[in-house]
Amino acid sequence: MESGVFHSSYQADMGLRPTPLMRIRLIVVLVAAVVFPFFANNYQLTLANQILIASIGAIGLNILTGFTGQISLGQGGFMAIGAYSSALLVINLGVPWWLSVLLACVITAIVGGFFGLPSLRLKGLYLAIATLAAQQIIEWGIIRSPLTGGVEALVVDPPLLFGINLSRDFNFYWLGLILLIGTVLFAVNLFRTKVGRAFIAIRDQDIAAEVMGVNVFRYKLLAFATSSFFVGLSGALLAQYRTIVSFDRFTIETSITYLAIIIIGGLGSVSGSIYGAIFMTLLPAVLTNIGSALENTIPQMAGLIPFVRKAVFGLTIILFLIFEPEGLAKIWRDIKDYFRLWPFSY
Amino acid sequence: MSRGFSHVLNSSPLQPGDTQLIVNNVSLSFGGVKALHEVSLKVQQSEIAAIIGPNGAGKTSLLNCISGLYHPQVGEIRYRNGKEHILTSLKPYQIAKLGVARSFQNIELFKHMSVLDNLMLGRHVHLKSSVFSGGLFWGRAQREEIAHRKFIEDIIDLLEIEAIRKQQVGTLSYGLQKRVELGRALALQPSMLILDEPMAGMNAEEKEDIARFILDINEEHGVTIIIIEHDMGVVMDISDHVIVLDFGSVIGDGTPDEVQRNPQVIAAYLGESKHG
Ligand SMILES: Nc1ncnc2c1ncn2[C@@H]1O[C@H](COP(=O)(O)OP(=O)(O)OP(=O)(O)O)[C@@H](O)[C@H]1O
Ligand SMILES: [Mg+2]
């Protein structure tokens, strides 16, 4: 039972994991995450790694869109900045991979902050269009620049740590897991202190925030930069994991997929970002598997799978927008609330 | 029972009676509409100044000029806070840093945040933590949150909202939301508190509570208060100074008694009641 929990000091009251049940749940999840790779096959590990990378990117986007209320269609472009920065730093300057990842985050944060400048004047859909322009500019820059190899893919040497190849599925998993945990802790802490609160205030009521002393424009730029830092991290990790970087992984379609992740997972929810990433990574995989299972009985199926995938994808987003705009995070909360009072829930 | 306020609520360095706010010949128009016309007035430290007038008289517009949301085409607003500042050339967040706190006519709370977080946002200008120290929640950021939480708890006691402190603001009744908004303004540790119809839409009992809080904040803590209120009974009861606006102009300025005897004011109010 979670009811009747009181805290005797403000410090305990402000703690991250306030109830014993939550602590147990967290430990279970962590243990499962640690045990998982020892039982998983390579295919499952690949999916898990995709989820880890997508979760970091989704938390990044959620910081900007879900928490601060600034819709961004530039996610794909910002991920590209992270991926290309990391790869090019390694290829051209011989920077160690880990340093290239860190620098890629910083570079993406700066680029993201720059493309946040239109938020001074633009809100809502107009800002979304401005970030779409950012997406197009970045894509165009990558295709045209002599530095990036244009439409040809860049190939990076596998990242090594004490001789261990981190781009191998099993090895990368640990790197991804540690960085995701770090990202989650950072985001959760951020939103219970000054800056994160100001972000949420801007989303809820920007004029009141300004009148209460928040320099709204500065904080919007800060939200763009902070968000882009993690989006850049997910792009850089993708580059190091795949050891191949090509622009077609970072198009407007990527931006829309990430918006879908945070809508389905839950806008303004850190854990929701992860639920959304899991959902959107597994959905196509499950559909593909179902498709190939049916291939023998219904031969036409093979050709239809891509269309079915797109349709299910679109339908899911629409259904979530209509029936559960607060996403999976809300559904999970409702389930918990139901069982908290169980058997007296009705 | 309140356990008493253990912090300094009033951040103004002035002595009671010192001139704190000077509105000098302010005119503001929107296209053809003259919202304010050559408005001049003064507010002194530690007084309760009421701004009254019929609907559309320009009361809210005047407050918006003071808090930097509107920019008058003519005139200036000066504010004394140890030094003199020209509010009309500052941005809203800079004015907040001077300790000018306000509430809004139509509640403008952060709906998805808890009562506590709304009040903590009121502490924004006093908090120092950055993205890094906040995100990493190390040392200073955590100590700071705890220290300021104590200030917030004092305000929660003062306004008697202990029971709802963890609730999401959007789920509260109208009357409670108004109270939380007052609390958020107090959390700024104001040198001047501006309230735009804090009792609108309340029943007699709720109004009485708010009036009691306002008197408490003013008398116990010496905070200067500018209040817009339509209930004449309340206005005449609590204010030291009444300013009457009509069609954007000041038509009366003085003690409640003086203003009540002012023929122009009587005419404006009779005119209003005639029109319904
Ligand atoms: N942002 C704005 N744009 C255009 N006109 C405005 C704006 N704000 C106020 N006005 C106009 O200025 C005039 C004064 O409005 P204001 O809101 O200051 O009145 P008020 O005295 O607060 O009235 P009420 O008692 O109804 O709140 C009105 O004619 C109003 O329509
Ligand atoms: Mg008004």
XYZ file of C-alpha atoms and ligand atoms in Angstrom:
654
model
C 0.000 0.000 0.000
C 1.306 3.379 -0.919
C -1.159 5.390 1.093
C -0.316 7.120 4.315
C 3.270 7.925 3.521
C 4.536 10.929 5.426
C 7.946 12.438 5.501
C 9.450 14.008 8.555
C 11.792 16.441 6.806
C 11.595 18.504 3.646
C 14.676 16.696 2.409
C 12.982 13.320 2.634
C 9.814 14.821 1.215
C 11.733 16.026 -1.831
C 13.557 12.725 -2.321
C 13.468 11.112 -5.737
C 11.857 7.824 -4.754
C 9.521 8.646 -1.948
C 7.725 5.358 -1.321
C 8.984 1.834 -0.588
C 6.836 0.355 -3.352
C 8.384 2.695 -5.892
C 11.835 1.714 -4.673
C 11.041 -1.972 -5.079
C 9.675 -1.369 -8.571
C 12.804 0.527 -9.520
C 15.071 -2.226 -8.228
C 13.097 -4.846 -10.175
C 13.431 -2.834 -13.393
C 17.154 -2.288 -12.842
C 17.800 -5.954 -12.076
C 15.843 -6.969 -15.175
C 17.862 -4.516 -17.263
C 21.132 -5.937 -15.919
C 20.148 -9.582 -16.348
C 18.527 -9.145 -19.764
C 21.608 -9.182 -22.039
C 22.783 -12.499 -20.639
C 19.607 -14.173 -21.855
C 18.914 -12.176 -24.996
C 19.925 -13.169 -28.497
C 21.568 -10.723 -30.863
C 18.317 -9.653 -32.452
C 16.801 -8.838 -29.082
C 19.957 -6.997 -28.071
C 19.783 -4.917 -31.241
C 16.220 -3.935 -30.415
C 17.227 -3.128 -26.840
C 20.059 -0.917 -28.045
C 17.715 0.890 -30.403
C 15.384 1.459 -27.468
C 18.203 2.832 -25.295
C 19.273 5.277 -27.988
C 15.704 6.282 -28.804
C 14.909 6.780 -25.116
C 17.742 9.272 -24.708
C 16.630 11.127 -27.827
C 13.003 11.084 -26.699
C 13.858 12.462 -23.259
C 15.771 15.201 -25.074
C 12.790 16.075 -27.247
C 10.422 15.837 -24.296
C 12.477 18.410 -22.377
C 11.766 20.870 -25.165
C 8.318 19.893 -26.390
C 6.655 18.075 -23.507
C 8.040 20.107 -20.615
C 8.678 23.524 -22.138
C 5.880 23.458 -24.706
C 8.030 24.317 -27.739
C 7.060 21.977 -30.574
C 10.098 20.859 -32.532
C 10.218 19.231 -35.943
C 14.004 19.513 -35.959
C 14.746 16.357 -33.983
C 16.143 14.467 -36.988
C 18.399 17.383 -37.875
C 19.698 17.737 -34.327
C 20.384 14.009 -34.124
C 22.268 14.337 -37.387
C 24.412 17.106 -35.897
C 25.275 14.778 -33.016
C 25.992 11.803 -35.255
C 28.051 13.666 -37.850
C 29.966 15.696 -35.243
C 30.980 12.563 -33.402
C 31.927 10.681 -36.582
C 33.812 13.566 -38.181
C 35.745 14.370 -35.011
C 36.952 10.781 -34.926
C 37.634 10.457 -38.660
C 39.212 13.826 -39.383
C 40.787 14.865 -36.110
C 41.466 11.506 -34.511
C 39.585 12.509 -31.361
C 38.930 9.533 -29.043
C 35.372 8.262 -29.527
C 34.214 9.090 -25.996
C 35.473 12.653 -26.269
C 33.838 12.952 -29.687
C 30.512 11.934 -28.136
C 30.844 14.562 -25.419
C 31.846 17.250 -27.910
C 28.999 16.211 -30.195
C 26.559 16.856 -27.344
C 27.998 20.312 -26.772
C 27.995 21.146 -30.487
C 24.390 19.988 -30.847
C 23.427 22.052 -27.797
C 24.921 25.156 -29.420
C 23.267 24.451 -32.773
C 19.965 23.714 -31.031
C 20.195 26.947 -29.060
C 20.821 28.832 -32.276
C 17.794 27.318 -34.008
C 15.795 28.202 -30.899
C 16.213 31.906 -31.648
C 12.911 32.137 -33.598
C 11.116 31.166 -30.361
C 11.593 34.798 -29.327
C 8.788 35.716 -31.691
C 7.107 32.474 -32.701
C 4.871 30.132 -30.784
C 3.034 26.882 -31.414
C 2.614 25.945 -35.039
C 4.661 28.875 -36.298
C 7.589 27.777 -34.197
C 7.082 24.214 -35.432
C 7.462 25.496 -38.983
C 10.634 27.352 -38.003
C 12.102 24.157 -36.557
C 11.067 22.373 -39.741
C 13.197 24.936 -41.544
C 16.064 24.023 -39.188
C 15.571 20.396 -40.151
C 15.710 21.219 -43.859
C 18.729 23.499 -43.503
C 20.683 20.866 -41.607
C 19.754 18.129 -44.094
C 20.699 20.373 -46.985
C 23.988 21.269 -45.288
C 24.888 17.622 -44.798
C 24.084 16.644 -48.371
C 25.964 19.609 -49.818
C 28.961 19.872 -47.537
C 32.233 18.366 -48.807
C 33.056 17.510 -45.195
C 30.200 15.075 -44.600
C 30.518 12.988 -47.700
C 27.097 14.147 -48.886
C 24.743 11.304 -49.664
C 27.540 8.764 -49.229
C 27.684 7.160 -45.804
C 30.527 7.907 -43.391
C 32.285 4.942 -41.880
C 33.743 5.240 -38.382
C 36.168 2.880 -36.693
C 34.437 0.880 -33.952
C 34.735 2.536 -30.522
C 37.168 0.667 -28.307
C 37.348 0.742 -24.533
C 40.372 -1.114 -23.119
C 40.340 -3.192 -26.255
C 36.632 -4.010 -26.012
C 34.625 -3.217 -29.136
C 31.669 -1.214 -27.896
C 29.802 -1.366 -31.177
C 29.109 -5.050 -30.568
C 25.510 -5.475 -29.395
C 26.283 -6.965 -26.009
C 28.973 -4.401 -25.215
C 27.079 -1.375 -26.467
C 24.128 -2.304 -24.291
C 26.072 -1.399 -21.141
C 27.200 1.933 -22.497
C 23.662 2.764 -23.612
C 22.156 1.655 -20.326
C 24.540 3.730 -18.212
C 24.004 6.814 -20.351
C 20.225 6.375 -20.293
C 20.265 6.104 -16.499
C 22.384 9.254 -16.368
C 19.983 11.050 -18.695
C 16.954 9.993 -16.652
C 18.531 11.133 -13.387
C 19.515 14.453 -14.915
C 16.060 15.103 -16.334
C 14.220 14.096 -13.169
C 16.472 16.323 -11.057
C 16.195 19.182 -13.503
C 12.430 19.266 -13.229
C 12.395 19.542 -9.469
C 14.780 22.479 -9.356
C 14.777 26.088 -10.532
C 15.471 25.763 -14.249
C 13.161 22.831 -14.919
C 10.344 24.488 -13.008
C 10.795 27.592 -15.131
C 10.559 25.415 -18.281
C 7.229 23.958 -17.162
C 5.983 27.394 -16.138
C 6.740 28.690 -19.637
C 4.711 25.860 -21.109
C 1.748 26.424 -18.791
C 1.623 30.229 -18.733
C 4.478 32.125 -20.298
C 3.232 35.602 -19.375
C 2.826 34.724 -15.717
C 6.285 33.145 -15.786
C 7.787 36.351 -17.156
C 5.969 38.475 -14.557
C 7.250 36.168 -11.799
C 10.806 36.896 -12.909
C 11.596 34.235 -15.508
C 13.526 35.607 -18.469
C 11.328 33.636 -20.826
C 13.412 34.063 -23.955
C 16.622 33.076 -22.218
C 14.981 30.018 -20.726
C 13.500 28.988 -24.060
C 16.977 29.054 -25.572
C 18.233 27.121 -22.575
C 15.492 24.538 -23.175
C 16.531 24.236 -26.814
C 20.168 23.812 -25.814
C 19.528 21.360 -22.961
C 17.181 19.310 -25.112
C 19.603 19.303 -28.031
C 22.430 18.163 -25.778
C 20.631 14.852 -25.202
C 19.343 14.636 -28.769
C 22.961 15.071 -29.854
C 23.963 12.338 -27.431
C 21.505 9.929 -28.986
C 22.736 10.842 -32.486
C 26.374 10.392 -31.475
C 25.600 7.038 -29.856
C 23.854 5.920 -33.013
C 26.969 6.793 -35.009
C 29.249 4.896 -32.648
C 26.926 1.905 -32.423
C 26.291 1.550 -36.159
C 29.775 2.773 -37.134
C 28.037 4.066 -40.241
C 26.440 7.493 -40.544
C 24.186 8.388 -43.414
C 21.835 11.335 -43.727
C 18.743 9.272 -44.539
C 18.441 8.167 -40.920
C 17.899 11.770 -39.849
C 15.174 13.076 -42.099
C 11.881 14.739 -41.246
C 10.480 11.232 -40.849
C 12.778 10.779 -37.851
C 11.494 14.043 -36.383
C 7.914 12.877 -36.729
C 8.673 9.453 -35.293
C 10.146 11.090 -32.201
C 7.141 13.354 -31.812
C 5.014 10.209 -31.976
C 7.205 8.594 -29.311
C 6.653 11.368 -26.817
C 2.961 11.743 -27.635
C 2.366 8.022 -27.206
C 4.664 7.804 -24.194
C 3.458 10.962 -22.515
C 4.276 14.611 -23.049
C 6.118 16.049 -20.091
C 6.995 12.660 -18.638
C 10.517 11.269 -18.354
C 9.406 7.680 -17.892
C 6.817 8.170 -20.642
C 9.649 8.962 -23.057
C 11.025 5.497 -22.390
C 7.643 3.780 -22.694
C 7.142 5.551 -26.012
C 10.592 4.531 -27.250
C 9.927 0.910 -26.327
C 6.535 0.992 -28.003
C 7.701 2.620 -31.213
C 10.748 0.377 -31.509
C 8.872 -2.845 -30.862
C 5.772 -2.030 -32.911
C 7.471 -2.264 -36.334
C 9.455 -5.288 -35.189
C 6.310 -7.084 -34.042
C 4.457 -6.181 -37.224
C 7.323 -7.406 -39.351
C 7.399 -10.687 -37.452
C 3.672 -11.174 -37.808
C 3.989 -10.378 -41.484
C 6.696 -12.930 -42.139
C 4.805 -15.538 -40.128
C 1.792 -15.000 -42.349
C 3.868 -14.989 -45.507
C 3.444 -18.714 -46.073
C -0.333 -18.691 -45.740
C -0.919 -15.335 -47.435
C 1.789 -14.784 -50.068
C 0.670 -11.216 -50.896
C 1.523 -10.230 -47.307
C 5.207 -9.588 -48.016
C 4.438 -6.684 -50.302
C 1.860 -5.246 -47.931
C 3.928 -5.144 -44.739
C 5.442 -1.696 -45.260
C 1.990 -0.208 -45.860
C 0.433 -2.011 -42.908
C 3.264 -0.732 -40.758
C 2.688 2.863 -41.817
C -1.059 2.558 -41.321
C -0.760 1.053 -37.828
C 1.803 3.695 -36.972
C -0.505 6.516 -38.025
C -3.557 4.969 -36.441
C -1.766 4.534 -33.108
C -0.837 8.199 -32.995
C -4.367 9.285 -33.816
C -5.904 6.945 -31.245
C -3.550 8.217 -28.560
C -4.246 11.834 -29.417
C -7.984 11.226 -29.169
C -8.268 8.823 -26.246
C -5.173 9.281 -24.133
C -3.393 12.540 -24.924
C -1.270 12.064 -21.817
C 0.077 8.837 -23.247
C 1.289 5.551 -21.820
C 2.624 7.285 -18.728
C -0.951 8.255 -17.830
C -2.272 4.755 -18.494
C 0.421 3.352 -16.237
C -0.469 5.922 -13.539
C -4.121 4.922 -13.765
C -3.238 1.268 -13.384
C -1.128 2.065 -10.335
C -3.890 4.192 -8.826
C -6.339 1.375 -9.401
C -4.198 -1.105 -7.536
C -3.129 1.319 -4.842
C -6.664 1.317 -3.452
C -7.373 -2.267 -4.438
C -9.587 -4.083 -3.493
C -11.565 -0.953 -2.724
C -11.085 0.630 -6.107
C -14.103 1.277 -8.252
C -3.430 27.894 13.765
C -0.526 29.634 12.191
C 2.886 29.011 13.682
C 3.977 32.509 12.723
C 6.020 33.794 9.862
C 9.710 33.271 10.496
C 11.051 35.053 7.412
C 11.081 38.661 6.253
C 8.215 38.942 3.789
C 8.668 42.569 2.777
C 11.775 43.220 0.702
C 11.436 47.003 0.370
C 14.167 49.025 2.059
C 11.960 52.152 2.303
C 10.360 53.602 5.440
C 6.567 53.679 5.740
C 5.290 56.844 4.088
C 8.218 57.181 1.662
C 7.142 57.615 -1.940
C 7.622 54.258 -3.656
C 5.850 54.393 -7.003
C 5.430 57.419 -9.256
C 3.214 57.193 -12.317
C 3.912 60.281 -14.342
C 1.578 61.429 -17.112
C 1.062 57.981 -18.612
C -1.010 57.592 -21.773
C -1.667 54.280 -23.466
C -3.783 53.538 -26.483
C -4.592 50.469 -28.540
C -5.226 51.610 -32.054
C -8.058 54.080 -31.556
C -8.906 53.009 -28.007
C -7.459 55.248 -25.308
C -6.984 52.899 -22.385
C -5.094 55.418 -20.228
C -5.057 59.190 -20.599
C -2.450 61.335 -18.814
C -2.532 59.247 -15.664
C -0.414 60.491 -12.769
C -0.379 59.123 -9.245
C 1.876 58.192 -6.355
C 1.900 55.250 -4.006
C 3.651 55.310 -0.655
C 5.490 52.599 1.197
C 3.267 50.389 3.340
C -0.079 51.775 2.226
C -2.974 49.886 0.707
C -3.900 51.754 -2.456
C -7.120 50.743 -4.187
C -7.748 51.425 -7.843
C -11.435 51.541 -8.628
C -13.552 52.462 -11.610
C -16.168 51.081 -13.969
C -15.497 48.189 -16.365
C -13.098 49.153 -19.094
C -11.830 52.185 -17.154
C -8.223 51.130 -17.670
C -7.416 49.661 -14.249
C -5.848 46.444 -15.500
C -4.057 48.358 -18.244
C -2.425 50.543 -15.597
C -1.200 47.499 -13.692
C 0.085 46.001 -16.912
C 2.111 49.165 -17.489
C 3.561 48.898 -13.983
C 4.578 45.268 -14.475
C 6.021 45.938 -17.908
C 3.492 43.983 -19.973
C 2.177 47.125 -21.687
C 4.316 49.994 -22.890
C 2.670 53.411 -22.631
C 3.244 55.695 -25.610
C 3.649 58.703 -23.323
C 4.863 59.146 -19.763
C 6.951 57.081 -17.417
C 6.649 55.014 -14.272
C 9.340 55.284 -11.618
C 9.919 52.880 -8.786
C 12.048 53.409 -5.709
C 13.747 50.487 -4.146
C 16.799 52.056 -2.555
C 17.612 53.253 -6.075
C 15.170 54.728 -8.555
C 14.227 52.578 -11.554
C 12.264 53.521 -14.657
C 9.814 50.646 -14.936
C 8.565 51.759 -18.320
C 11.921 50.888 -19.858
C 12.323 47.519 -18.145
C 11.114 44.039 -19.098
C 8.574 42.208 -16.895
C 11.163 39.781 -15.501
C 13.459 42.682 -14.587
C 10.607 44.396 -12.759
C 9.941 41.162 -10.863
C 13.565 41.216 -9.730
C 12.857 44.588 -8.093
C 10.253 42.845 -5.967
C 7.124 43.966 -7.798
C 4.830 40.927 -7.552
C 1.319 40.584 -8.858
C -1.718 38.432 -9.381
C -4.006 38.490 -12.407
C -7.677 39.233 -12.946
C -8.145 35.927 -14.774
C -6.134 33.406 -12.802
C -2.827 32.760 -14.537
C -1.404 29.876 -12.551
C 0.760 27.051 -13.851
C -2.105 24.587 -14.088
C -0.184 21.353 -14.349
C 2.147 22.112 -11.486
C 1.413 21.396 -7.823
C 0.637 24.191 -5.375
C 4.134 23.787 -3.950
C 5.766 24.093 -7.368
C 3.683 27.149 -8.216
C 4.878 28.798 -5.024
C 8.457 27.642 -5.587
C 8.335 29.276 -8.992
C 7.524 32.462 -7.110
C 10.994 32.078 -5.540
C 12.596 31.981 -8.986
C 14.478 35.278 -8.709
C 15.947 34.228 -5.359
C 17.201 30.826 -6.530
C 20.698 30.436 -7.917
C 20.965 26.907 -9.277
C 21.830 26.336 -12.948
C 20.974 23.631 -15.457
C 24.044 21.733 -14.329
C 23.702 21.988 -10.574
C 19.947 21.461 -10.922
C 20.217 18.457 -13.228
C 22.902 16.903 -11.090
C 21.090 17.997 -7.874
C 24.364 18.169 -6.079
C 25.149 20.199 -3.014
C 23.990 23.714 -3.467
C 20.912 23.052 -5.587
C 19.545 20.634 -3.023
C 20.372 22.807 -0.005
C 18.825 25.734 -1.802
C 15.590 23.882 -2.531
C 15.296 22.923 1.119
C 15.998 26.430 2.413
C 13.440 27.980 0.095
C 10.918 25.275 0.809
C 10.891 26.597 4.374
C 9.942 30.046 3.131
C 7.172 28.524 1.042
C 5.843 26.563 4.002
C 5.532 29.839 5.922
C 3.393 31.251 3.133
C 1.322 28.086 3.041
C 0.682 28.542 6.773
C -0.104 32.216 6.359
C -2.704 31.532 3.670
C -4.019 28.414 5.373
C -3.564 26.116 2.376
C -1.674 23.317 4.137
C -4.107 20.639 3.028
C -3.748 21.274 -0.690
C -0.027 21.873 -0.990
C 0.623 18.788 -3.116
C -2.424 19.045 -5.357
C -2.236 19.988 -8.970
C -3.453 23.578 -9.214
C -5.784 22.972 -12.146
C -7.920 20.668 -10.018
C -8.585 23.248 -7.278
C -11.709 25.341 -6.821
C -11.723 28.888 -8.151
C -11.472 30.396 -4.672
C -8.467 28.251 -3.745
C -6.749 29.032 -7.043
C -7.087 32.733 -6.288
C -5.502 32.083 -2.927
C -2.625 30.122 -4.464
C -2.034 32.950 -6.895
C -1.757 35.358 -3.974
C 0.697 32.914 -2.425
C 2.808 32.775 -5.564
C 3.084 36.560 -5.562
C 4.058 36.526 -1.878
C 6.714 33.912 -2.586
C 8.586 36.549 -4.574
C 9.119 38.318 -1.243
C 7.597 41.457 -2.674
C 8.617 45.041 -2.155
C 5.211 45.865 -3.625
C 2.238 43.584 -4.108
C -0.218 44.221 -6.920
C -3.546 42.394 -6.879
C -6.015 42.541 -9.763
C -9.453 41.714 -8.321
C -8.268 39.062 -5.846
C -11.808 38.590 -4.507
C -13.754 38.537 -7.763
C -16.310 35.766 -7.940
C -16.027 34.873 -4.266
C -18.738 34.530 -1.647
C -18.808 36.766 1.432
C -16.908 34.318 3.590
C -14.126 33.761 1.053
C -13.854 37.517 0.555
C -13.490 38.007 4.265
C -10.621 35.509 4.358
C -8.788 37.251 1.554
C -9.367 40.666 3.142
C -7.927 39.315 6.375
C -4.840 37.986 4.559
C -4.332 41.295 2.780
C -4.559 43.263 6.023
C -2.201 40.790 7.655
C 0.362 41.109 4.882
C 0.136 44.886 5.040
C -0.046 45.468 8.784
C 2.175 42.657 10.069
C 4.741 42.757 7.311
C 4.459 46.311 5.997
C 4.087 45.273 2.349
C 2.730 48.002 0.063
C -0.379 46.770 -1.729
C -2.080 48.043 -4.841
C -5.450 46.397 -5.272
C -8.179 46.587 -7.889
C -11.541 45.718 -6.385
C -15.140 46.289 -7.387
C -16.691 45.678 -3.962
C -16.923 49.198 -2.524
C -17.567 47.930 0.982
C -14.253 46.069 0.999
C -12.396 48.934 -0.668
C -13.520 51.557 1.813
C -12.805 49.156 4.672
C -9.256 48.132 3.944
C -7.618 50.839 1.867
C -5.663 53.899 2.976
C -5.720 55.501 -0.433
C -8.220 55.278 -3.286
C -7.606 56.163 -6.926
C -10.591 56.381 -9.256
C -10.230 55.801 -12.982
C -12.917 56.522 -15.546
C -12.426 56.256 -19.301
C -8.680 56.066 -18.748
C -8.408 59.234 -16.664
C -7.916 59.730 -12.940
C -11.052 61.413 -11.647
C -10.441 60.966 -7.947
C -7.412 60.430 -5.703
C -7.392 60.593 -1.910
C -8.505 58.898 1.277
C -11.622 56.731 1.066
C -13.646 59.546 2.693
C -12.426 62.204 0.284
C -13.109 60.037 -2.713
C -16.609 59.145 -1.561
C -17.453 62.828 -1.325
C -15.931 63.675 -4.732
C -18.799 64.826 -7.024
C -17.045 63.580 -10.187
C -16.677 60.127 -8.686
C -20.293 60.071 -7.576
C -21.336 61.071 -11.087
C -19.238 58.353 -12.714
C -20.654 55.688 -10.453
C -24.216 56.952 -10.827
C -23.666 56.994 -14.553
C -22.516 53.424 -14.441
C -25.463 52.209 -12.424
C -27.834 54.060 -14.746
C -26.410 52.136 -17.686
C -26.699 48.940 -15.662
N -4.402 44.149 -25.109
C -5.376 44.993 -25.454
N -5.657 45.208 -26.741
C -6.643 46.059 -27.108
N -7.385 46.745 -26.243
C -7.167 46.583 -24.930
C -6.146 45.684 -24.467
N -6.130 45.705 -23.110
C -7.100 46.562 -22.749
N -7.723 47.095 -23.829
C -8.806 48.088 -23.809
O -8.443 49.098 -22.913
C -9.573 49.495 -22.168
C -9.287 49.342 -20.688
O -9.269 47.962 -20.367
P -8.842 47.394 -18.952
O -8.786 45.932 -19.060
O -7.636 48.093 -18.485
O -10.098 47.818 -18.055
P -10.418 47.499 -16.535
O -10.607 48.793 -15.839
O -9.444 46.576 -15.964
O -11.844 46.792 -16.658
P -12.473 45.575 -15.833
O -13.055 46.159 -14.587
O -13.534 45.060 -16.731
O -11.406 44.605 -15.587
C -10.761 48.687 -22.652
O -11.437 49.437 -23.626
C -10.100 47.488 -23.280
O -10.893 46.977 -24.323
Mg -9.446 44.632 -15.293
